[in-house]
Amino acid sequence: MQSLDEPPPGLDYLLEVELVHDVLEVRSSWRNGARPTAAEKCEAVIHYAEYDAHLDLRR
């Protein structure tokens, strides 16, 4: 059995489900409650995973 302290082989970084939900909630709130498309959700989560920061939508 694989230890839960280490990510699965080939995965350097994992986001907890709760954190992903938070990223998407913040993204929606910054857009006045607008629901993101699947592509926008992916962009927000990938950005957070790469930069440990929310995607600034004011650009």
Tab-separated table of N, CA, C and O in Angstrom:
chain	number	residue	atom	x	y	z
A	1	MET	N	0.841	-1.177	0.000
A	1	MET	CA	0.000	0.000	0.000
A	1	MET	C	0.890	1.245	0.000
A	1	MET	O	1.860	1.315	0.728
A	2	GLN	N	0.512	2.221	-0.805
A	2	GLN	CA	1.301	3.449	-0.932
A	2	GLN	C	1.022	4.396	0.234
A	2	GLN	O	-0.105	4.526	0.689
A	3	SER	N	2.059	5.050	0.697
A	3	SER	CA	1.930	6.023	1.769
A	3	SER	C	1.145	7.236	1.281
A	3	SER	O	1.301	7.687	0.154
A	4	LEU	N	0.305	7.796	2.139
A	4	LEU	CA	-0.447	8.997	1.788
A	4	LEU	C	0.388	10.259	1.964
A	4	LEU	O	-0.054	11.346	1.615
A	5	ASP	N	1.592	10.116	2.502
A	5	ASP	CA	2.463	11.263	2.696
A	5	ASP	C	3.181	11.668	1.416
A	5	ASP	O	3.703	12.764	1.324
A	6	GLU	N	3.223	10.797	0.453
A	6	GLU	CA	3.915	11.054	-0.803
A	6	GLU	C	2.897	11.044	-1.948
A	6	GLU	O	1.995	10.221	-1.962
A	7	PRO	N	3.058	11.958	-2.921
A	7	PRO	CA	2.144	11.934	-4.066
A	7	PRO	C	2.386	10.694	-4.923
A	7	PRO	O	3.473	10.112	-4.891
A	8	PRO	N	1.390	10.292	-5.682
A	8	PRO	CA	1.571	9.158	-6.588
A	8	PRO	C	2.699	9.425	-7.574
A	8	PRO	O	2.991	10.577	-7.887
A	9	PRO	N	3.345	8.384	-8.057
A	9	PRO	CA	4.430	8.564	-9.022
A	9	PRO	C	3.981	9.413	-10.213
A	9	PRO	O	2.880	9.247	-10.733
A	10	GLY	N	4.821	10.363	-10.595
A	10	GLY	CA	4.529	11.225	-11.735
A	10	GLY	C	3.746	12.477	-11.398
A	10	GLY	O	3.557	13.335	-12.232
A	11	LEU	N	3.286	12.589	-10.161
A	11	LEU	CA	2.540	13.774	-9.745
A	11	LEU	C	3.364	14.515	-8.699
A	11	LEU	O	3.528	14.061	-7.586
A	12	ASP	N	3.870	15.676	-9.087
A	12	ASP	CA	4.715	16.446	-8.175
A	12	ASP	C	3.907	17.257	-7.171
A	12	ASP	O	4.383	17.594	-6.105
A	13	TYR	N	2.685	17.589	-7.536
A	13	TYR	CA	1.918	18.523	-6.725
A	13	TYR	C	0.447	18.150	-6.802
A	13	TYR	O	-0.083	17.898	-7.886
A	14	LEU	N	-0.214	18.096	-5.679
A	14	LEU	CA	-1.635	17.783	-5.624
A	14	LEU	C	-2.366	18.900	-4.893
A	14	LEU	O	-1.842	19.469	-3.943
A	15	LEU	N	-3.562	19.206	-5.337
A	15	LEU	CA	-4.406	20.161	-4.634
A	15	LEU	C	-5.532	19.397	-3.948
A	15	LEU	O	-6.139	18.514	-4.549
A	16	GLU	N	-5.809	19.752	-2.715
A	16	GLU	CA	-6.919	19.144	-2.008
A	16	GLU	C	-8.229	19.620	-2.632
A	16	GLU	O	-8.326	20.753	-3.116
A	17	VAL	N	-9.225	18.777	-2.609
A	17	VAL	CA	-10.521	19.105	-3.211
A	17	VAL	C	-11.089	20.382	-2.591
A	17	VAL	O	-11.598	21.255	-3.298
A	18	GLU	N	-10.981	20.511	-1.282
A	18	GLU	CA	-11.488	21.713	-0.608
A	18	GLU	C	-10.809	22.976	-1.141
A	18	GLU	O	-11.453	24.010	-1.331
A	19	LEU	N	-9.519	22.905	-1.404
A	19	LEU	CA	-8.785	24.053	-1.933
A	19	LEU	C	-9.243	24.384	-3.352
A	19	LEU	O	-9.404	25.556	-3.708
A	20	VAL	N	-9.485	23.377	-4.169
A	20	VAL	CA	-9.983	23.607	-5.532
A	20	VAL	C	-11.343	24.300	-5.468
A	20	VAL	O	-11.592	25.263	-6.207
A	21	HIS	N	-12.205	23.850	-4.567
A	21	HIS	CA	-13.510	24.499	-4.405
A	21	HIS	C	-13.329	25.964	-4.007
A	21	HIS	O	-14.036	26.840	-4.526
A	22	ASP	N	-12.382	26.237	-3.119
A	22	ASP	CA	-12.102	27.608	-2.689
A	22	ASP	C	-11.623	28.453	-3.863
A	22	ASP	O	-12.070	29.593	-4.039
A	23	VAL	N	-10.733	27.915	-4.665
A	23	VAL	CA	-10.225	28.646	-5.836
A	23	VAL	C	-11.386	29.027	-6.748
A	23	VAL	O	-11.479	30.161	-7.228
A	24	LEU	N	-12.298	28.100	-6.981
A	24	LEU	CA	-13.421	28.371	-7.876
A	24	LEU	C	-14.427	29.338	-7.253
A	24	LEU	O	-15.010	30.172	-7.959
A	25	GLU	N	-14.612	29.271	-5.945
A	25	GLU	CA	-15.496	30.227	-5.271
A	25	GLU	C	-14.934	31.641	-5.346
A	25	GLU	O	-15.670	32.594	-5.606
A	26	VAL	N	-13.635	31.788	-5.121
A	26	VAL	CA	-12.998	33.104	-5.203
A	26	VAL	C	-13.116	33.642	-6.618
A	26	VAL	O	-13.475	34.802	-6.835
A	27	ARG	N	-12.857	32.787	-7.610
A	27	ARG	CA	-12.952	33.216	-9.006
A	27	ARG	C	-14.355	33.732	-9.312
A	27	ARG	O	-14.529	34.773	-9.920
A	28	SER	N	-15.356	33.003	-8.861
A	28	SER	CA	-16.740	33.401	-9.098
A	28	SER	C	-17.068	34.713	-8.382
A	28	SER	O	-17.707	35.595	-8.959
A	29	SER	N	-16.617	34.851	-7.139
A	29	SER	CA	-16.925	36.075	-6.386
A	29	SER	C	-16.250	37.290	-7.011
A	29	SER	O	-16.812	38.386	-6.990
A	30	TRP	N	-15.071	37.117	-7.568
A	30	TRP	CA	-14.377	38.227	-8.230
A	30	TRP	C	-15.047	38.608	-9.544
A	30	TRP	O	-14.745	39.635	-10.119
A	31	ARG	N	-15.946	37.754	-10.026
A	31	ARG	CA	-16.688	38.024	-11.264
A	31	ARG	C	-18.158	38.264	-10.953
A	31	ARG	O	-19.026	37.932	-11.746
A	32	ASN	N	-18.434	38.813	-9.775
A	32	ASN	CA	-19.798	39.139	-9.358
A	32	ASN	C	-20.738	37.939	-9.409
A	32	ASN	O	-21.892	38.055	-9.813
A	33	GLY	N	-20.226	36.772	-9.027
A	33	GLY	CA	-21.039	35.569	-8.945
A	33	GLY	C	-21.215	34.824	-10.255
A	33	GLY	O	-21.942	33.834	-10.300
A	34	ALA	N	-20.568	35.273	-11.310
A	34	ALA	CA	-20.694	34.598	-12.608
A	34	ALA	C	-20.143	33.183	-12.518
A	34	ALA	O	-19.121	32.950	-11.879
A	35	ARG	N	-20.834	32.252	-13.155
A	35	ARG	CA	-20.386	30.861	-13.161
A	35	ARG	C	-19.360	30.673	-14.281
A	35	ARG	O	-19.636	31.006	-15.436
A	36	PRO	N	-18.196	30.153	-13.946
A	36	PRO	CA	-17.153	29.965	-14.971
A	36	PRO	C	-17.464	28.763	-15.869
A	36	PRO	O	-18.120	27.808	-15.462
A	37	THR	N	-16.949	28.842	-17.079
A	37	THR	CA	-17.020	27.705	-17.983
A	37	THR	C	-16.018	26.657	-17.504
A	37	THR	O	-15.177	26.935	-16.640
A	38	ALA	N	-16.081	25.484	-18.100
A	38	ALA	CA	-15.119	24.433	-17.746
A	38	ALA	C	-13.695	24.907	-18.023
A	38	ALA	O	-12.788	24.672	-17.216
A	39	ALA	N	-13.493	25.582	-19.137
A	39	ALA	CA	-12.155	26.079	-19.489
A	39	ALA	C	-11.677	27.121	-18.474
A	39	ALA	O	-10.503	27.133	-18.091
A	40	GLU	N	-12.570	27.996	-18.038
A	40	GLU	CA	-12.208	29.015	-17.050
A	40	GLU	C	-11.884	28.385	-15.699
A	40	GLU	O	-10.986	28.850	-14.997
A	41	LYS	N	-12.619	27.333	-15.341
A	41	LYS	CA	-12.317	26.616	-14.105
A	41	LYS	C	-10.918	26.019	-14.170
A	41	LYS	O	-10.130	26.144	-13.227
A	42	CYS	N	-10.624	25.365	-15.286
A	42	CYS	CA	-9.290	24.764	-15.459
A	42	CYS	C	-8.206	25.819	-15.374
A	42	CYS	O	-7.189	25.621	-14.711
A	43	GLU	N	-8.422	26.948	-16.050
A	43	GLU	CA	-7.428	28.025	-16.040
A	43	GLU	C	-7.168	28.514	-14.614
A	43	GLU	O	-6.014	28.687	-14.214
A	44	ALA	N	-8.235	28.695	-13.836
A	44	ALA	CA	-8.088	29.178	-12.456
A	44	ALA	C	-7.345	28.179	-11.579
A	44	ALA	O	-6.451	28.550	-10.813
A	45	VAL	N	-7.698	26.902	-11.704
A	45	VAL	CA	-7.070	25.874	-10.871
A	45	VAL	C	-5.608	25.660	-11.273
A	45	VAL	O	-4.729	25.562	-10.415
A	46	ILE	N	-5.333	25.622	-12.559
A	46	ILE	CA	-3.949	25.444	-13.022
A	46	ILE	C	-3.093	26.631	-12.598
A	46	ILE	O	-1.962	26.456	-12.128
A	47	HIS	N	-3.636	27.834	-12.728
A	47	HIS	CA	-2.885	29.019	-12.300
A	47	HIS	C	-2.558	28.927	-10.809
A	47	HIS	O	-1.428	29.193	-10.402
A	48	TYR	N	-3.549	28.536	-9.996
A	48	TYR	CA	-3.309	28.420	-8.558
A	48	TYR	C	-2.247	27.365	-8.271
A	48	TYR	O	-1.361	27.575	-7.433
A	49	ALA	N	-2.313	26.253	-8.976
A	49	ALA	CA	-1.335	25.180	-8.752
A	49	ALA	C	0.074	25.623	-9.121
A	49	ALA	O	1.040	25.262	-8.449
A	50	GLU	N	0.201	26.424	-10.173
A	50	GLU	CA	1.525	26.856	-10.625
A	50	GLU	C	2.095	28.007	-9.809
A	50	GLU	O	3.300	28.080	-9.589
A	51	TYR	N	1.238	28.928	-9.360
A	51	TYR	CA	1.730	30.154	-8.719
A	51	TYR	C	1.341	30.297	-7.247
A	51	TYR	O	1.718	31.280	-6.611
A	52	ASP	N	0.552	29.344	-6.720
A	52	ASP	CA	0.083	29.416	-5.342
A	52	ASP	C	-0.599	30.752	-5.074
A	52	ASP	O	-0.432	31.367	-4.027
A	53	ALA	N	-1.366	31.210	-6.076
A	53	ALA	CA	-2.090	32.473	-5.989
A	53	ALA	C	-3.293	32.415	-6.911
A	53	ALA	O	-3.262	31.718	-7.938
A	54	HIS	N	-4.316	33.160	-6.544
A	54	HIS	CA	-5.502	33.212	-7.384
A	54	HIS	C	-5.201	33.984	-8.665
A	54	HIS	O	-4.420	34.921	-8.667
A	55	LEU	N	-5.867	33.597	-9.737
A	55	LEU	CA	-5.733	34.258	-11.017
A	55	LEU	C	-6.369	35.640	-10.931
A	55	LEU	O	-7.536	35.770	-10.579
A	56	ASP	N	-5.604	36.667	-11.226
A	56	ASP	CA	-6.096	38.051	-11.160
A	56	ASP	C	-6.908	38.319	-12.422
A	56	ASP	O	-6.380	38.401	-13.515
A	57	LEU	N	-8.202	38.461	-12.250
A	57	LEU	CA	-9.094	38.662	-13.394
A	57	LEU	C	-9.245	40.128	-13.768
A	57	LEU	O	-9.972	40.461	-14.681
A	58	ARG	N	-8.529	40.987	-13.091
A	58	ARG	CA	-8.623	42.419	-13.377
A	58	ARG	C	-7.651	42.863	-14.452
A	58	ARG	O	-7.521	44.027	-14.735
A	59	ARG	N	-6.966	41.910	-15.060
A	59	ARG	CA	-5.962	42.263	-16.071
A	59	ARG	C	-6.574	42.724	-17.354
A	59	ARG	O	-7.665	42.617	-17.695
